Coordinates of C-alpha atoms in Angstrom, one line a residue:
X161 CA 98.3 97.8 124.5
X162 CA 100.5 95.7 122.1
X163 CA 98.1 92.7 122.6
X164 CA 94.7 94.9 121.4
X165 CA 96.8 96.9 118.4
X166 CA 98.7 93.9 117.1
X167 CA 97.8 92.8 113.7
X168 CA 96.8 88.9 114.0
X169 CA 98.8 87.9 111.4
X170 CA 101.9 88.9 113.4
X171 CA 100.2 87.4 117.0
X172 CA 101.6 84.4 116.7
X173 CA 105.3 85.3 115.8
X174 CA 105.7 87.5 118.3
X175 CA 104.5 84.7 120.7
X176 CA 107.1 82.3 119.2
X177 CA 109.2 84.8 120.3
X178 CA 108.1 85.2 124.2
X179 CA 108.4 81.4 123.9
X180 CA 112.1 81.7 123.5
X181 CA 112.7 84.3 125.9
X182 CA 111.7 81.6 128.4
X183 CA 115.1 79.5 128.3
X184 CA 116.6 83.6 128.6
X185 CA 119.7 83.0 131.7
X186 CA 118.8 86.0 132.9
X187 CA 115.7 85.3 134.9
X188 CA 114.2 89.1 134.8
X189 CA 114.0 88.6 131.1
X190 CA 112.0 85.2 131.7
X191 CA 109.8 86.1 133.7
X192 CA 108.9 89.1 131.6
X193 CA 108.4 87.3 128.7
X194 CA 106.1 84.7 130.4
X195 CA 104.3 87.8 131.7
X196 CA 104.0 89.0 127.8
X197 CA 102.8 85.4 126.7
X198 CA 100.1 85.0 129.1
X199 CA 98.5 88.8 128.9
X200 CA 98.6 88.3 124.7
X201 CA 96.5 84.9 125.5
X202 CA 94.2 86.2 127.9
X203 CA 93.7 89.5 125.6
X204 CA 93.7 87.5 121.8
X205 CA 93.8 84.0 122.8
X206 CA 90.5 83.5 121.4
X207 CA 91.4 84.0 117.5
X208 CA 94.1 81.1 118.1
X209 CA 92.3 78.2 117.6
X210 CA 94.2 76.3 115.5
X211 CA 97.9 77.7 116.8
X212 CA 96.6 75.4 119.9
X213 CA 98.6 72.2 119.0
X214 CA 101.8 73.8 118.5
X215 CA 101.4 76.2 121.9
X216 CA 100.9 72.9 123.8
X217 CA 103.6 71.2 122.3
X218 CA 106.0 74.4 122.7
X219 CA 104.8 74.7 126.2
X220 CA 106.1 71.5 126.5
X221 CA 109.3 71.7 125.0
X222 CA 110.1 74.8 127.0
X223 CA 109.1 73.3 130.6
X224 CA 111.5 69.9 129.4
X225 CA 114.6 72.9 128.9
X226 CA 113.6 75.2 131.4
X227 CA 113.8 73.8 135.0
X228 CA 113.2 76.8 136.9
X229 CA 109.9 76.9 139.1
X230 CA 108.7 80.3 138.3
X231 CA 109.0 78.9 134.5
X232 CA 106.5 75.8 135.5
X233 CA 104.0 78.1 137.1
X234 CA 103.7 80.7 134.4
X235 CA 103.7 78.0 131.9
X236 CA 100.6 76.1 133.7
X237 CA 99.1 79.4 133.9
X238 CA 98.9 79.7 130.6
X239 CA 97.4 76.2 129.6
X240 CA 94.5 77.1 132.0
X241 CA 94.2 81.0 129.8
X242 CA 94.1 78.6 126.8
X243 CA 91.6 75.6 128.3
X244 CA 89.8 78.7 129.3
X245 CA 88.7 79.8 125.5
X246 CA 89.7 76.5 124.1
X247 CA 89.2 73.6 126.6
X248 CA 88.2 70.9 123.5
X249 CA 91.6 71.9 121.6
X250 CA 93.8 71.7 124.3
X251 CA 92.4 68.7 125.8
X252 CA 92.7 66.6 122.4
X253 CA 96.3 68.2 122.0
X254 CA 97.5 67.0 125.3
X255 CA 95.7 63.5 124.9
X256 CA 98.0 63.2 121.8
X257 CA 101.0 63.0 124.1
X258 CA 103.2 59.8 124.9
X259 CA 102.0 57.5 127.3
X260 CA 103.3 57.1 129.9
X261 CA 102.7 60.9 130.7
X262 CA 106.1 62.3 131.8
X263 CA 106.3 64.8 134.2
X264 CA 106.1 67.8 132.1
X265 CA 102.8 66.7 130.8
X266 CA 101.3 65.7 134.1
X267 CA 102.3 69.0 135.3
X268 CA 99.9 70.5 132.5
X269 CA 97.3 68.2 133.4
X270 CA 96.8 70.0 136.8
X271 CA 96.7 73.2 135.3
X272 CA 93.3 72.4 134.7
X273 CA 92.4 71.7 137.9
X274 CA 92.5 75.1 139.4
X275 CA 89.2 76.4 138.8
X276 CA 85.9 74.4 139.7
X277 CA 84.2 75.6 136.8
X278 CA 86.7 74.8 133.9
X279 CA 87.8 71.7 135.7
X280 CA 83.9 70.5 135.7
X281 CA 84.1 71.2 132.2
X282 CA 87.4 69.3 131.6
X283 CA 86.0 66.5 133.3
X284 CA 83.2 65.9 131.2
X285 CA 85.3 66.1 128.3
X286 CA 87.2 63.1 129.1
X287 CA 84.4 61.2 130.4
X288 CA 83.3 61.5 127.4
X289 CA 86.7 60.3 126.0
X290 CA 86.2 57.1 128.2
X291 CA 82.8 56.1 127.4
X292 CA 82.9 57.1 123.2
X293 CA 85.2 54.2 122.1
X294 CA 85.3 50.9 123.0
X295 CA 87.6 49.9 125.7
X296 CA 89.3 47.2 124.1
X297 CA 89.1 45.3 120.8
X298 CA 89.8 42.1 119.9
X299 CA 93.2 40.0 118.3
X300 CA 93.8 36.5 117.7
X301 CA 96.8 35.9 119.0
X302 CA 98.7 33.4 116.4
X303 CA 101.0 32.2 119.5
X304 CA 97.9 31.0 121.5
X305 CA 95.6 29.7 118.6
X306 CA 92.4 30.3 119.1
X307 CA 92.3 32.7 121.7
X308 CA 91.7 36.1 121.4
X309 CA 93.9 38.8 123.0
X310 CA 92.2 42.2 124.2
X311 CA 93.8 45.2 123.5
X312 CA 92.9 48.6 125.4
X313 CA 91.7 51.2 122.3
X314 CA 94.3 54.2 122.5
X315 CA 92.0 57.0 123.7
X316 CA 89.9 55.8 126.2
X317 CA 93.2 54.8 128.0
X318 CA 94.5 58.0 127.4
X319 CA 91.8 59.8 128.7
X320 CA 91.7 57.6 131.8
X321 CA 95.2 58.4 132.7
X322 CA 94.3 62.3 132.3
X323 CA 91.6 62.0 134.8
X324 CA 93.8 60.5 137.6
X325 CA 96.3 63.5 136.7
X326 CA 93.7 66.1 137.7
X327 CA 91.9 64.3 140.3
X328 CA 95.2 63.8 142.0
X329 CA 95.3 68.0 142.4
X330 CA 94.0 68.5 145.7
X331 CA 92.3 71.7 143.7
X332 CA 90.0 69.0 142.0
X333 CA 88.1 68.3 144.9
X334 CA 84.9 70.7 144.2
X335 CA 84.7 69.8 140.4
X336 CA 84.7 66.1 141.7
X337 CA 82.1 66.5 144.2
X338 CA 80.0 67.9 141.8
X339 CA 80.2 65.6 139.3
X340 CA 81.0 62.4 141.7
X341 CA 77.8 59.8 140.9
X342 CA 79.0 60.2 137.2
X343 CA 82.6 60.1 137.5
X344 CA 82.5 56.6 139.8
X345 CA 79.9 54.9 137.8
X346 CA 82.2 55.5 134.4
X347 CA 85.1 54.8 136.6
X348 CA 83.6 51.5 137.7
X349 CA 83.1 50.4 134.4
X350 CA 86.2 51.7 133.0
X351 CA 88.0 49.0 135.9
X352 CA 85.8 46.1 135.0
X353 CA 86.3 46.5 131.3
X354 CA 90.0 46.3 131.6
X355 CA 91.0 43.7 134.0
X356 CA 93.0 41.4 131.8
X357 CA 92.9 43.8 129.0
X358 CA 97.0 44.7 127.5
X359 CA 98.4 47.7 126.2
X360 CA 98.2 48.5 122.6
X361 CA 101.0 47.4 121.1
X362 CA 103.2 50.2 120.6
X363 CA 103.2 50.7 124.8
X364 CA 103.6 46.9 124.9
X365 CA 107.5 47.7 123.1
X366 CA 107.8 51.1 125.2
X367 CA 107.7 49.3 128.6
X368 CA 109.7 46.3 127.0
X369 CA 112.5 48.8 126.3
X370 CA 112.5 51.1 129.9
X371 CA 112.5 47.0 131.3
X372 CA 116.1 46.3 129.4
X373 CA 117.6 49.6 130.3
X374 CA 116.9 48.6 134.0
X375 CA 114.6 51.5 134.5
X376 CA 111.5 51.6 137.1
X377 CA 108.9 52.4 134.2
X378 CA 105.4 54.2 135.3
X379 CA 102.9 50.8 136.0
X380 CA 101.0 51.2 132.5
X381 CA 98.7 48.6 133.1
X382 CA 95.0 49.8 132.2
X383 CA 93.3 48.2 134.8
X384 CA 96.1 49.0 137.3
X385 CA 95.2 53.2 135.7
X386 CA 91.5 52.7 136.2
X387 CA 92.1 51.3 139.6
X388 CA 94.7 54.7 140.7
X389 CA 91.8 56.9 138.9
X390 CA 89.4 55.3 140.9
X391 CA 91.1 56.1 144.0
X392 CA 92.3 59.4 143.2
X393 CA 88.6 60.2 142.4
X394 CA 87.1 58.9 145.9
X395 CA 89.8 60.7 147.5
X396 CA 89.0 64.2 146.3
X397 CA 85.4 63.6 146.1
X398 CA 85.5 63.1 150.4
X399 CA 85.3 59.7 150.6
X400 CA 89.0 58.5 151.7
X401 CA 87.5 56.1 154.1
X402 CA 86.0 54.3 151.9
X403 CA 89.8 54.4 150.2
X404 CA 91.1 53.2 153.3
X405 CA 88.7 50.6 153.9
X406 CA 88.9 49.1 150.2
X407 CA 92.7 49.0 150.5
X408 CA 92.8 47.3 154.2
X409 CA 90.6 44.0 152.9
X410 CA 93.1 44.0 149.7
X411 CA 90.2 45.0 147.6
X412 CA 92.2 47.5 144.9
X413 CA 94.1 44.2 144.4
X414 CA 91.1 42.0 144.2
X415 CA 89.7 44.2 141.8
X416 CA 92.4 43.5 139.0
X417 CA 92.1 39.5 139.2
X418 CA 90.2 38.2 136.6
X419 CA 89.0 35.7 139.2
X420 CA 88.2 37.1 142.2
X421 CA 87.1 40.9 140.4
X422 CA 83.6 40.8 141.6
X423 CA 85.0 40.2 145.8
X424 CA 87.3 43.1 145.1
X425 CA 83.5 45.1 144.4
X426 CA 81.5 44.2 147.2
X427 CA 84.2 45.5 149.3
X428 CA 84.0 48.7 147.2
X429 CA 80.2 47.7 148.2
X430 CA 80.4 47.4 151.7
X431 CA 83.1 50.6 152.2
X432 CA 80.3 52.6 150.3
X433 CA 77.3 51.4 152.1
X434 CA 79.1 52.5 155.3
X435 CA 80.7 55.5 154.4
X436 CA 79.3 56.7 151.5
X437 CA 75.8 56.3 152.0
X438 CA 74.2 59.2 150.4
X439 CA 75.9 59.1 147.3
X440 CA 74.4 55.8 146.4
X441 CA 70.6 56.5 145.5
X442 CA 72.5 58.1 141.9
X443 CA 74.7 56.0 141.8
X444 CA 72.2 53.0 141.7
X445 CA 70.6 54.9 139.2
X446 CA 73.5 55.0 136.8
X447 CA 74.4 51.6 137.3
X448 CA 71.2 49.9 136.6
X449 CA 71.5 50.2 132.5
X450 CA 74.5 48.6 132.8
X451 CA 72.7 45.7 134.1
X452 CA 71.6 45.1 130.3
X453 CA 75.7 45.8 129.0
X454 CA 77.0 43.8 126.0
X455 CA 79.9 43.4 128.1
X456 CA 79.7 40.2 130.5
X457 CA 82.7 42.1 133.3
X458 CA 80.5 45.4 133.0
X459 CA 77.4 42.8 134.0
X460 CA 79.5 41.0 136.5
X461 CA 80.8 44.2 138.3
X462 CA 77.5 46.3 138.3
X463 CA 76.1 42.7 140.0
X464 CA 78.4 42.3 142.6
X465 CA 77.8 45.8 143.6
X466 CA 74.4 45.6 143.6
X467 CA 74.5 42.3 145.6
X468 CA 76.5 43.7 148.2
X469 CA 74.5 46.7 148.9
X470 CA 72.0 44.5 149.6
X471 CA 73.9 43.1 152.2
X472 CA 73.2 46.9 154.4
X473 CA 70.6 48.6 155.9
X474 CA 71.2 51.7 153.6
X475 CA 69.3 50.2 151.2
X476 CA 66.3 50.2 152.8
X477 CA 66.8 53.4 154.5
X478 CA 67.3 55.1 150.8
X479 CA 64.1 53.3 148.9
X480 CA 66.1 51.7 147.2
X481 CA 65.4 47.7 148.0
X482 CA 62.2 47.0 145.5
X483 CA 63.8 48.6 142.4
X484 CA 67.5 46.5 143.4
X485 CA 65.6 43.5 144.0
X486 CA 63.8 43.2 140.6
X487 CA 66.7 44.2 138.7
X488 CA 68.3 40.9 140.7
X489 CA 65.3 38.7 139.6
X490 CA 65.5 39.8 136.1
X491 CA 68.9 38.6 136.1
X492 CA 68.4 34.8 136.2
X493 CA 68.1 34.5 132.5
X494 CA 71.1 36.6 132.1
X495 CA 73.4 34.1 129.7
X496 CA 76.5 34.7 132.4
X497 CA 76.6 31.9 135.0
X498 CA 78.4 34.6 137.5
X499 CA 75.6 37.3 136.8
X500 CA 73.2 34.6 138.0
X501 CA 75.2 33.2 140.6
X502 CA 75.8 36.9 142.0
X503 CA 71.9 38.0 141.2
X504 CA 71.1 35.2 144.1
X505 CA 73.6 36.1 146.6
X506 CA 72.5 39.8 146.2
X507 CA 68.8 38.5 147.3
X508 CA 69.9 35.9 149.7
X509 CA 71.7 39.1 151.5
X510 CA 68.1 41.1 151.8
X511 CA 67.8 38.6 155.1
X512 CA 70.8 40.2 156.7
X513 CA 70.5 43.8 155.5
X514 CA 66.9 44.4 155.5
X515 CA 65.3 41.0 156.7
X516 CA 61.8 42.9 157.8
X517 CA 61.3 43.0 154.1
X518 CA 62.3 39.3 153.3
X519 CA 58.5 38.2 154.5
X520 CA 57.0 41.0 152.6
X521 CA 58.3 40.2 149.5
X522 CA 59.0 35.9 150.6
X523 CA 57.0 34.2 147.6
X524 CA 59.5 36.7 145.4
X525 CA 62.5 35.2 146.8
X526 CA 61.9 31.4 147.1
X527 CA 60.5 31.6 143.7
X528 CA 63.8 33.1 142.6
X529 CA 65.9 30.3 144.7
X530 CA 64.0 27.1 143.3
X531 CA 64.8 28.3 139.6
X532 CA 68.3 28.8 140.9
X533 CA 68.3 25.0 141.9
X534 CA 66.8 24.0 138.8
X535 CA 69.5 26.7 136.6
X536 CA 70.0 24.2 133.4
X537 CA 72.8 25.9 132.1
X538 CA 75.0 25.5 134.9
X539 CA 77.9 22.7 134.9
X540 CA 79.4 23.2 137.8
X541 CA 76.4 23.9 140.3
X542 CA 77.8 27.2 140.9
X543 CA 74.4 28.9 140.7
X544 CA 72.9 25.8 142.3
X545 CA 75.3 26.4 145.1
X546 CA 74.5 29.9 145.6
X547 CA 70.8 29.2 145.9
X548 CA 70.8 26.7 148.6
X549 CA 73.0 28.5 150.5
X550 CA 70.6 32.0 149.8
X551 CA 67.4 29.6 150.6
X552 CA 69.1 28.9 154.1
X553 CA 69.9 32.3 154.9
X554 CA 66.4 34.0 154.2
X555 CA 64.2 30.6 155.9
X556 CA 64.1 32.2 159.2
X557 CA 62.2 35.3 158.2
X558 CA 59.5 33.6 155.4
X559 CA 56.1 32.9 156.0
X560 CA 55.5 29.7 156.8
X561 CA 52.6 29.0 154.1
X562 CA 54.8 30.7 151.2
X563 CA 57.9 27.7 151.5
X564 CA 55.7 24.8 152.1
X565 CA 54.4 24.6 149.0
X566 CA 57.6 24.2 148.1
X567 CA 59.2 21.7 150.5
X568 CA 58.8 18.6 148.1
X569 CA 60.0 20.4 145.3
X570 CA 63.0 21.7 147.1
X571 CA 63.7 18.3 148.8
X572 CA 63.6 16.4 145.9
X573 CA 65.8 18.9 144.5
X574 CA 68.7 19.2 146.4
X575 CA 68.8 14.9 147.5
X576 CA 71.4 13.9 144.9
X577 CA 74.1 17.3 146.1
X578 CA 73.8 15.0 149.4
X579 CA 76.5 12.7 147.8
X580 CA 78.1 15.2 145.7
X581 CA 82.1 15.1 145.3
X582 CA 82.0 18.7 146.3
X583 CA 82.3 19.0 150.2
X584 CA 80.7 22.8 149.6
X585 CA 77.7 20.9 147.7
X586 CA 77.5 17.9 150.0
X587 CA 77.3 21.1 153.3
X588 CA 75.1 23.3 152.2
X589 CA 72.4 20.7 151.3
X590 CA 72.0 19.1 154.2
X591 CA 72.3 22.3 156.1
X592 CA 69.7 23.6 154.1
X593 CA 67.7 20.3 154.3
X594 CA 68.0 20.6 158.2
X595 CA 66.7 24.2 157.7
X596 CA 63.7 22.7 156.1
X597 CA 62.5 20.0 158.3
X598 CA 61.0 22.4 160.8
X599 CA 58.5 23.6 158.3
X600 CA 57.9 19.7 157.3

């Protein structure tokens, strides 16, 4: 009654009121006013649009003096009444607090994962945080010269560390599902684009600080916070196996080494193509822009992944091989040396995972091999490498007619890697020589 005959210029001061009663001792009078604040939200809620900020920061406030539980439930309660009329105002309000996200704030957080569709919703909103910006930009460092530090942008990192919050509330789960080829592809990315990114600078002091007060800080590296979102994402979206399976190999860890990233991917690959089979066929989909990214790690990543689905059955069982393989054979002009290298393996791996298609599509693939081999731009044979070790691998299922017009070419090719410095080199040309004398 008092919320429908209240003039709205007084709404909000008898809410600042109901806000104070929470800290009341006597805990009759608490509850009852954080009865009173959440039936005035749910009944005028909707004329408060721009009172949101200071709500959510007095919510706040009152959870950090209150600690009494039924004080932290009414209080999440209403953060989901006011997501529920204004889910764009409180989501920007509570991406405006300090990283690292205490307690309080995470708590708020899962609020708004109690209800499928508003968590959907909520979702959306900060994948749309995530993908806006760019993920880092770029500082010359004036102690390292030339070099250019990357620094994660603010928001996107923000935004990242709010999706792990709510997709760590078991409540999640059917929000996730629903929106799980999305959320993993922009997760993907979000990982590749910050492995050996830092935190923006005023973070950078914050964790300095909570180091020389001997405290256990929150582990604010962004790659480390796309690599927990990940997990927390494949976890409530049913695939905990794949989790599992990821983490047993060492593959989260893998994933956060500028060197040995793309590994850490094909066993996200592998775990996927065994457990997580029908998800893939939108995921591919989503990917397979990426494949054209201005951003070599986003190019790398989406390649490895690729490469290693190749290496399973599941992608010929999906009809999903033809489109996978051409994307890999326009690749081979990509300017990355890794894309190229990885854009070979993924073909070389059709003769393991669907190796009834290899003679199908054979003058494709040694085509693709020789102009590895002859790869110009590529100072360390690392592409060369990849080819003649691919070339060995899919032999035993081409037609014979398709690789000898090729023999001479390929011979005369790979002769001078027989004295090469590099025992890898020096191997796998004579193995694949030996390959190729029983077509001679």
């Amino acid at each position: 009654v008092i919320g429908k005959r209240l003039p709205p210029d007084q709404l909000m001061s008898l809410l600042l009121m109901m806000f104070e009663g929470l800290a009341d001792p006597d805990q009759n009078c608490s509850r009852a006013a954080a009865v009173m604040i959440n039936a005035l939200l749910k009944e005028r809620g909707g004329v408060l649009l721009d009172k949101v900020p200071v709500i959510v920061a007095l919510i706040h406030s009152k959870l950090q003096e209150v600690d009494e539980e039924h004080v932290r439930k009414a209080a999440q309660q209403t953060v989901y009444i006011l997501a529920s009329q204004h889910k764009t105002a409180v989501v920007s309000s509570l991406l405006g607090s300090s990283l690292p996200f205490d307690s309080h704030t995470c708590a708020m957080w899962k609020a708004l994962a109690t209800e499928p569709t508003l968590t959907s919703q909520i979702l959306e909103l900060l994948l749309d945080k995530v993908n806006r910006d760019v993920p880092y930009k770029e500082n010359k460092s004036f102690l390292s010269g030339s070099t250019c530090e990357r620094i994660a942008t603010p928001l996107p990192f923000a935004a990242t560390c709010a999706l792990h919050e709510i997709m760590s509330a078991p409540e999640s789960g059917a929000a996730v599902l629903g929106l799980y080829p999305h959320l993993f592809v922009a997760l993907l990315l979000r990982v590749s684009c910050t492995v050996g990114v830092q935190l923006p600078k005023n973070l950078q002091s914050k964790e300095r600080k909570s180091a020389s007060r001997s405290q256990v800080p929150r582990n604010l590296d962004p790659c480390s916070c796309a690599v927990e979102a990940l997990r927390a994402m494949l976890t409530q979206g049913g695939s905990d196996e794949v989790v599992k399976s990821v983490g047993s190999a060492g593959g989260w860890e893998l994933m956060k080494s500028s060197d040995q990233h793309h590994d850490g991917i094909a066993l996200l690959a592998s775990a996927m193509a065994k457990h997580a089979g029908p998800k893939l066929p939108l995921i591919v989909k989503n990917l397979f822009p990426m494949l054209n990214s201005v951003y070599d790690r986003q190019r790398i990543t989406t390649t490895a992944f690729f490469a290693e689905l190749l290496n399973s059955s599941v992608v010929s069982d999906l009809i999903l091989l033809e489109s996978m393989m051409d994307n890999m054979t326009g690749r081979q002009k990509d300017p990355c040396t890794l894309v190229r290298m990885l854009a070979l393996r993924g073909l070389g791996n059709i003769s393991s995972g669907s190796p009834d298609k290899v003679r199908k599509h054979g003058a494709q693939l040694l085509a693709s091999m020789v102009n590895g081999m002859d790869d110009k731009d590529d100072p360390n044979n690392l592409v060369a490498l990849e080819a003649m070790s691919s070339l060995s691998k899919l032999l035993d299922h081409v037609e014979e007619r398709d690789i000898r017009s090729m023999l001479l070419h390929i011979a005369i090719r790979i002769r001078p890697f027989f004295d090469n410095e590099n025992h890898e080199l020096r191997t796998s040309s004579i193995v694949l020589f030996g390959n190729l004398t029983k077509f001679s």
